[in-house]
Short mmCIF file of C-alpha atoms in Angstrom, two decimals:
data_model
loop_
_atom_site.label_atom_id
_atom_site.label_comp_id
_atom_site.label_asym_id
_atom_site.label_seq_id
_atom_site.Cartn_x
_atom_site.Cartn_y
_atom_site.Cartn_z
CA UNK A 1015 58.20 7.69 12.26
CA UNK A 1016 61.25 8.61 14.33
CA UNK A 1017 63.50 5.95 15.84
CA UNK A 1018 62.31 5.00 19.32
CA UNK A 1019 63.49 2.66 22.08
CA UNK A 1020 59.92 2.18 23.34
CA UNK A 1021 58.84 -0.40 20.75
CA UNK A 1022 61.56 -2.99 21.35
CA UNK A 1023 60.66 -6.69 21.34
CA UNK A 1024 59.84 -7.95 24.82
CA UNK A 1025 60.84 -11.54 25.70
CA UNK A 1026 57.86 -13.88 25.74
CA UNK A 1027 58.73 -14.88 29.32
CA UNK A 1028 57.68 -11.45 30.57
CA UNK A 1029 54.15 -10.56 31.59
CA UNK A 1030 52.73 -7.48 29.81
CA UNK A 1031 52.90 -5.59 33.11
CA UNK A 1032 55.06 -2.46 32.81
CA UNK A 1033 56.80 -0.73 35.72
CA UNK A 1034 60.04 0.89 36.83
CA UNK A 1035 61.23 1.90 40.30
CA UNK A 1036 61.84 5.29 38.64
CA UNK A 1037 58.05 5.88 38.68
CA UNK A 1038 58.13 6.82 42.36
CA UNK A 1039 58.66 10.45 43.32
CA UNK A 1040 60.70 11.03 46.47
CA UNK A 1041 62.12 14.50 46.92
CA UNK A 1042 62.97 15.80 50.39
CA UNK A 1043 59.37 15.19 51.48
CA UNK A 1044 58.00 17.80 49.04
CA UNK A 1045 55.88 15.11 47.34
CA UNK A 1046 53.89 14.87 50.61
CA UNK A 1047 52.56 18.41 50.02
CA UNK A 1048 50.24 17.01 47.32
CA UNK A 1049 47.45 14.58 48.34
CA UNK A 1050 48.66 12.13 45.68
CA UNK A 1051 50.63 9.17 47.08
CA UNK A 1052 53.77 9.61 44.96
CA UNK A 1053 55.04 6.14 45.91
CA UNK A 1054 51.85 4.16 45.25
CA UNK A 1055 53.18 2.50 42.08
CA UNK A 1056 55.99 0.74 43.93
CA UNK A 1057 53.57 -0.34 46.65
CA UNK A 1058 51.29 -1.99 44.04
CA UNK A 1059 54.25 -4.04 42.77
CA UNK A 1060 55.27 -4.97 46.34
CA UNK A 1061 51.75 -6.28 47.06
CA UNK A 1062 51.77 -8.33 43.82
CA UNK A 1063 55.14 -9.83 44.81
CA UNK A 1064 53.86 -10.62 48.31
CA UNK A 1065 50.94 -12.49 46.74
CA UNK A 1066 53.42 -14.44 44.54
CA UNK A 1067 51.78 -13.17 41.34
CA UNK A 1068 54.96 -11.47 40.12
CA UNK A 1069 58.72 -11.54 40.47
CA UNK A 1070 61.08 -8.86 39.11
CA UNK A 1071 62.14 -10.99 36.12
CA UNK A 1072 58.55 -11.13 34.83
CA UNK A 1073 58.00 -7.35 34.81
CA UNK A 1074 58.62 -5.28 31.67
CA UNK A 1075 60.98 -2.45 32.67
CA UNK A 1076 59.59 0.90 31.55
CA UNK A 1077 61.90 3.20 29.57
CA UNK A 1078 61.82 6.98 29.83
CA UNK A 1079 60.12 8.73 26.89
CA UNK A 1080 62.66 10.88 25.03
CA UNK A 1081 62.02 14.38 23.70
CA UNK A 1082 61.52 12.91 20.19
CA UNK A 1083 58.95 10.47 21.62
CA UNK A 1084 57.09 13.31 23.36
CA UNK A 1085 57.11 15.45 20.20
CA UNK A 1086 54.82 12.90 18.53
CA UNK A 1087 52.05 14.74 20.42
CA UNK A 1088 53.49 17.67 22.37
CA UNK A 1089 54.47 21.01 20.89
CA UNK A 1090 58.08 22.05 21.34
CA UNK A 1091 56.76 25.24 22.91
CA UNK A 1092 55.02 23.23 25.66
CA UNK A 1093 58.10 21.04 26.34
CA UNK A 1094 60.23 24.21 26.61
CA UNK A 1095 57.78 25.61 29.17
CA UNK A 1096 58.55 22.62 31.43
CA UNK A 1097 62.08 24.01 31.72
CA UNK A 1098 60.60 26.66 34.03
CA UNK A 1099 60.14 25.44 37.61
CA UNK A 1100 57.12 27.68 38.21
CA UNK A 1101 55.27 25.99 35.30
CA UNK A 1102 55.98 22.54 36.80
CA UNK A 1103 54.91 23.80 40.26
CA UNK A 1104 51.57 24.88 38.76
CA UNK A 1105 51.02 21.58 36.90
CA UNK A 1106 51.95 19.36 39.86
CA UNK A 1107 50.18 21.63 42.38
CA UNK A 1108 53.25 21.59 44.68
CA UNK A 1109 54.06 25.33 45.21
CA UNK A 1110 57.59 24.93 46.73
CA UNK A 1111 58.77 23.35 43.43
CA UNK A 1112 58.70 26.95 42.18
CA UNK A 1113 61.86 27.73 44.18
CA UNK A 1114 63.93 24.74 43.03
CA UNK A 1115 66.52 24.80 40.24
CA UNK A 1116 65.03 23.26 37.11
CA UNK A 1117 67.71 20.56 36.75
CA UNK A 1118 66.48 19.13 40.08
CA UNK A 1119 62.84 19.44 39.00
CA UNK A 1120 63.66 17.59 35.77
CA UNK A 1121 65.42 14.77 37.63
CA UNK A 1122 63.16 14.37 40.66
CA UNK A 1123 59.69 15.27 39.34
CA UNK A 1124 59.56 15.16 35.54
CA UNK A 1125 61.81 12.12 34.92
CA UNK A 1126 59.45 9.82 36.90
CA UNK A 1127 56.51 11.19 34.88
CA UNK A 1128 58.41 10.72 31.58
CA UNK A 1129 59.23 7.15 32.60
CA UNK A 1130 55.57 6.43 33.34
CA UNK A 1131 54.70 7.99 29.97
CA UNK A 1132 57.21 5.70 28.25
CA UNK A 1133 55.59 2.82 30.15
CA UNK A 1134 52.15 3.65 28.75
CA UNK A 1135 53.49 3.81 25.18
CA UNK A 1136 55.26 0.45 25.66
CA UNK A 1137 52.12 -1.08 27.18
CA UNK A 1138 50.07 0.02 24.16
CA UNK A 1139 52.22 -2.11 21.83
CA UNK A 1140 52.23 -4.99 24.34
CA UNK A 1141 48.43 -4.93 24.58
CA UNK A 1142 48.12 -5.35 20.81
CA UNK A 1143 50.76 -8.12 20.80
CA UNK A 1144 49.46 -10.03 23.83
CA UNK A 1145 45.77 -9.15 24.13
CA UNK A 1146 46.17 -7.10 27.34
CA UNK A 1147 48.71 -4.97 29.18
CA UNK A 1148 48.85 -2.98 32.40
CA UNK A 1149 51.05 0.03 33.04
CA UNK A 1150 51.21 0.25 36.83
CA UNK A 1151 51.56 4.04 36.41
CA UNK A 1152 50.39 6.59 33.84
CA UNK A 1153 46.90 7.84 33.10
CA UNK A 1154 47.80 11.56 32.96
CA UNK A 1155 44.45 12.45 31.45
CA UNK A 1156 44.47 16.20 32.18
CA UNK A 1157 47.47 16.84 29.89
CA UNK A 1158 47.00 17.68 26.23
CA UNK A 1159 49.52 18.48 23.49
CA UNK A 1160 50.13 22.02 24.71
CA UNK A 1161 48.88 22.23 28.31
CA UNK A 1162 49.42 20.31 31.55
CA UNK A 1163 47.47 20.40 34.80
CA UNK A 1164 46.12 18.33 37.69
CA UNK A 1165 49.48 16.56 38.34
CA UNK A 1166 49.63 15.59 34.63
CA UNK A 1167 52.69 16.88 32.73
CA UNK A 1168 52.68 14.53 29.71
CA UNK A 1169 49.80 13.24 27.56
CA UNK A 1170 50.59 9.53 27.87
CA UNK A 1171 47.16 8.30 26.72
CA UNK A 1172 47.26 10.40 23.55
CA UNK A 1173 50.87 9.35 22.93
CA UNK A 1174 50.13 5.62 23.30
CA UNK A 1175 47.28 5.86 20.77
CA UNK A 1176 49.19 8.05 18.26
CA UNK A 1177 52.19 5.67 18.43
CA UNK A 1178 49.90 2.72 17.63
CA UNK A 1179 48.22 4.57 14.75
CA UNK A 1180 51.63 5.48 13.29
CA UNK A 1181 53.51 2.22 13.86
CA UNK A 1182 51.22 -0.79 14.18
CA UNK A 1183 49.47 -2.11 11.08
CA UNK A 1184 45.77 -2.80 11.60
CA UNK A 1185 45.34 -0.35 14.48
CA UNK A 1186 43.20 2.49 13.16
CA UNK A 1187 40.42 2.86 15.76
CA UNK A 1188 40.72 3.32 19.54
CA UNK A 1189 38.26 3.57 22.41
CA UNK A 1190 39.19 5.38 25.61
CA UNK A 1191 37.20 4.29 28.67
CA UNK A 1192 37.97 6.89 31.33
CA UNK A 1193 36.66 5.92 34.77
CA UNK A 1194 38.79 8.22 36.92
CA UNK A 1195 36.61 10.47 39.12
CA UNK A 1196 37.68 13.52 37.08
CA UNK A 1197 36.85 14.38 33.47
CA UNK A 1198 39.72 13.40 31.12
CA UNK A 1199 39.97 16.77 29.41
CA UNK A 1200 43.54 16.26 28.12
CA UNK A 1201 42.94 13.36 25.74
CA UNK A 1202 39.53 14.86 24.92
CA UNK A 1203 41.14 18.08 23.67
CA UNK A 1204 43.73 16.10 21.71
CA UNK A 1205 41.14 13.94 19.92
CA UNK A 1206 38.26 16.43 19.67
CA UNK A 1207 38.24 16.31 15.85
CA UNK A 1208 39.55 12.76 15.39
CA UNK A 1209 36.81 10.34 14.34
CA UNK A 1210 39.16 7.36 14.89
CA UNK A 1211 38.93 7.77 18.68
CA UNK A 1212 35.75 7.06 20.65
CA UNK A 1213 35.71 8.44 24.20
CA UNK A 1214 33.54 7.26 27.08
CA UNK A 1215 34.01 9.29 30.27
CA UNK A 1216 32.27 8.78 33.64
CA UNK A 1217 33.12 11.44 36.22
CA UNK A 1218 31.86 13.57 39.10
CA UNK A 1219 30.21 16.46 37.28
CA UNK A 1220 30.99 19.01 40.02
CA UNK A 1221 34.79 18.75 40.35
CA UNK A 1222 37.95 19.73 38.45
CA UNK A 1223 38.42 20.35 35.54
CA UNK A 1224 34.86 21.18 34.35
CA UNK A 1225 36.19 21.67 30.82
CA UNK A 1226 33.13 22.42 28.70
CA UNK A 1227 35.10 22.67 25.44
CA UNK A 1228 36.70 19.24 25.97
CA UNK A 1229 33.31 17.65 26.73
CA UNK A 1230 32.43 18.03 23.04
CA UNK A 1231 34.85 15.15 22.33
CA UNK A 1232 33.01 12.70 24.61
CA UNK A 1233 30.84 10.27 22.64
CA UNK A 1234 29.39 8.66 25.78
CA UNK A 1235 29.20 11.00 28.75
CA UNK A 1236 28.25 9.71 32.23
CA UNK A 1237 28.03 12.63 34.67
CA UNK A 1238 27.83 11.43 38.28
CA UNK A 1239 26.43 13.11 41.41
CA UNK A 1240 28.31 13.68 44.67
CA UNK A 1241 28.47 10.53 46.79
CA UNK A 1242 27.42 8.05 44.05
CA UNK A 1243 27.59 4.52 45.53
CA UNK A 1244 28.36 1.03 44.21
CA UNK A 1245 24.98 -0.18 42.94
CA UNK A 1246 24.20 2.84 40.76
CA UNK A 1247 27.81 3.27 39.67
CA UNK A 1248 28.42 -0.33 38.60
CA UNK A 1249 25.10 -0.50 36.76
CA UNK A 1250 26.07 2.65 34.80
CA UNK A 1251 29.57 1.35 34.07
CA UNK A 1252 28.19 -1.99 32.83
CA UNK A 1253 25.57 -0.35 30.60
CA UNK A 1254 27.85 2.27 29.08
CA UNK A 1255 30.98 0.14 28.61
CA UNK A 1256 28.90 -2.49 26.78
CA UNK A 1257 27.16 0.27 24.81
CA UNK A 1258 30.44 1.93 23.85
CA UNK A 1259 32.01 -1.31 22.61
CA UNK A 1260 28.84 -2.29 20.73
CA UNK A 1261 28.72 1.10 19.01
CA UNK A 1262 32.25 0.84 17.64
CA UNK A 1263 34.54 -2.20 17.72
CA UNK A 1264 37.97 -0.64 18.26
CA UNK A 1265 41.40 -2.12 17.60
CA UNK A 1266 42.51 -1.12 21.13
CA UNK A 1267 40.78 -0.11 24.38
CA UNK A 1268 42.70 2.29 26.62
CA UNK A 1269 41.24 2.00 30.11
CA UNK A 1270 41.98 4.83 32.56
CA UNK A 1271 41.34 3.06 35.87
CA UNK A 1272 41.56 5.85 38.45
CA UNK A 1273 40.94 4.82 42.07
CA UNK A 1274 39.91 8.31 43.19
CA UNK A 1275 36.29 7.10 43.00
CA UNK A 1276 36.98 5.42 46.38
CA UNK A 1277 34.77 6.45 49.30
CA UNK A 1278 36.58 9.10 51.32
CA UNK A 1279 38.87 10.29 48.53
CA UNK A 1280 39.59 13.98 49.27
CA UNK A 1281 39.30 15.02 45.62
CA UNK A 1282 36.93 12.53 43.92
CA UNK A 1283 33.71 13.13 45.88
CA UNK A 1284 32.26 9.68 45.05
CA UNK A 1285 31.59 6.81 47.48
CA UNK A 1286 32.67 3.56 45.81
CA UNK A 1287 33.87 0.68 48.02
CA UNK A 1288 37.15 -1.20 47.45
CA UNK A 1289 35.05 -4.19 46.26
CA UNK A 1290 33.23 -1.85 43.88
CA UNK A 1291 36.52 -0.78 42.28
CA UNK A 1292 37.63 -4.41 41.85
CA UNK A 1293 34.25 -5.21 40.24
CA UNK A 1294 34.45 -2.15 37.97
CA UNK A 1295 37.81 -3.27 36.55
CA UNK A 1296 36.41 -6.78 36.08
CA UNK A 1297 33.45 -5.40 34.08
CA UNK A 1298 35.74 -3.45 31.73
CA UNK A 1299 38.17 -6.35 31.17
CA UNK A 1300 35.31 -8.82 30.61
CA UNK A 1301 33.73 -6.53 28.01
CA UNK A 1302 37.01 -6.11 26.10
CA UNK A 1303 38.26 -9.71 26.37
CA UNK A 1304 34.88 -11.22 25.39
CA UNK A 1305 35.05 -9.15 22.18
CA UNK A 1306 38.71 -10.08 21.69
CA UNK A 1307 39.74 -6.42 21.73
CA UNK A 1308 43.21 -5.72 23.17
CA UNK A 1309 43.06 -3.66 26.39
CA UNK A 1310 45.65 -1.36 27.94
CA UNK A 1311 45.04 -0.32 31.56
CA UNK A 1312 46.69 2.67 33.27
CA UNK A 1313 46.22 3.49 36.96
CA UNK A 1314 45.66 7.29 36.99
CA UNK A 1315 44.38 9.16 40.10
CA UNK A 1316 43.76 7.96 43.64
CA UNK A 1317 44.53 10.04 46.70
CA UNK A 1318 44.39 7.67 49.67
CA UNK A 1319 47.10 5.41 51.04
CA UNK A 1320 44.87 2.33 50.63
CA UNK A 1321 44.51 2.70 46.85
CA UNK A 1322 47.75 0.75 46.16
CA UNK A 1323 46.31 -2.31 47.92
CA UNK A 1324 43.05 -2.00 45.95
CA UNK A 1325 44.88 -1.79 42.60
CA UNK A 1326 46.88 -4.90 43.52
CA UNK A 1327 43.70 -6.74 44.65
CA UNK A 1328 42.05 -5.84 41.35
CA UNK A 1329 44.97 -7.20 39.29
CA UNK A 1330 44.91 -10.40 41.37
CA UNK A 1331 41.14 -10.71 40.79
CA UNK A 1332 41.59 -10.25 37.01
CA UNK A 1333 44.20 -13.02 37.10
CA UNK A 1334 42.06 -15.36 39.22
CA UNK A 1335 39.20 -14.94 36.73
CA UNK A 1336 41.47 -15.71 33.77
CA UNK A 1337 40.98 -12.21 32.32
CA UNK A 1338 44.73 -11.66 32.45
CA UNK A 1339 46.80 -14.77 32.07
CA UNK A 1340 50.50 -15.37 31.52
CA UNK A 1341 50.02 -18.30 29.13
CA UNK A 1342 47.65 -16.35 26.89
CA UNK A 1343 49.81 -13.26 27.18
CA UNK A 1344 53.00 -15.03 26.13
CA UNK A 1345 51.52 -17.25 23.42
CA UNK A 1346 49.61 -14.57 21.54
CA UNK A 1347 46.77 -17.11 21.40
CA UNK A 1348 44.12 -14.51 22.12
CA UNK A 1349 45.70 -11.77 20.07
CA UNK A 1350 43.26 -10.85 17.28
CA UNK A 1351 46.11 -9.50 15.10
CA UNK A 1352 47.93 -12.86 15.33
CA UNK A 1353 44.71 -14.71 14.54
CA UNK A 1354 44.06 -12.43 11.56
CA UNK A 1355 47.53 -13.20 10.18
CA UNK A 1356 47.11 -16.94 10.73
CA UNK A 1357 43.74 -16.91 8.93
CA UNK A 1358 45.28 -15.01 6.01
CA UNK A 1359 48.22 -17.47 5.77
CA UNK A 1360 45.81 -20.43 5.86
CA UNK A 1361 43.69 -18.85 3.11
CA UNK A 1362 46.77 -18.14 0.95
CA UNK A 1363 48.00 -21.72 1.37
CA UNK A 1364 44.55 -23.05 0.44
CA UNK A 1365 44.51 -20.90 -2.71
CA UNK A 1366 48.00 -22.12 -3.65
CA UNK A 1367 47.01 -25.75 -3.30
#
């Protein structure tokens, strides 16, 4: 594998929560032309600081993914296309970007997305080391190796998994649990013929992208109706997350935790309450942690101003329930890879004696 800055050792004093102020897109107000709140990631961190869960020194600073990092999954042809402003305008669905010089587009639009992508790759390694990790950004699940769309310019989920397969011993199977309101056609296209990756996807069947080809990659498909509410939704999530993890015990779970399922979201078309979202995340973390499977969470879509508060409330709830915990995270005590090594050492010592 190529030399990368994304797999550096992180001090044990840090929580496996990855973020950088560079995630937030602010560009002469143009970001307001898309329904996405392009500053929501910073707001999540501010809420967590207000609640005294985090201080800056505990956060893992995300690094920008380099071209060599991106080439682990992306074709050079696709990365070259991003040097055309009209291509980026199409992917981000912000038409005026078309008229801007590409050096500005690179700095103000694509650099934040590359930094979030680097954050997801870093969080993948942290999850395996510490048992869990959260990238406060990322979740660009409409981007595949050679095509972007739906505000997704880089395939961070595919990249995080491919990096782990290439670089971390003992990681050879992954499960993606995609609970954004939209079908995750990007990672599905990337892993369509890869038996090492199990995909569960629950989404509104009537909205973007409706990618029939990509659906062939989904091992556990949960197609939802317009206006699905908490009771039915949470029952389906519980049943299918448990079912997915019983069917195949992975070495890592990548959880795409989109908040565009929230009632009133202009693009999601579902009707889940804020409490329902908090409960959903709890269900997924409980299922992974009870099986001692490392879990990486990314935040993905969510097109209302109140989603930042809900993401923060969910992280606080996971902490209050002991599903994410600094002591466990920094000791490696719940890390199955660490346990495996310790068992092996004990066995070797027993044989020697």
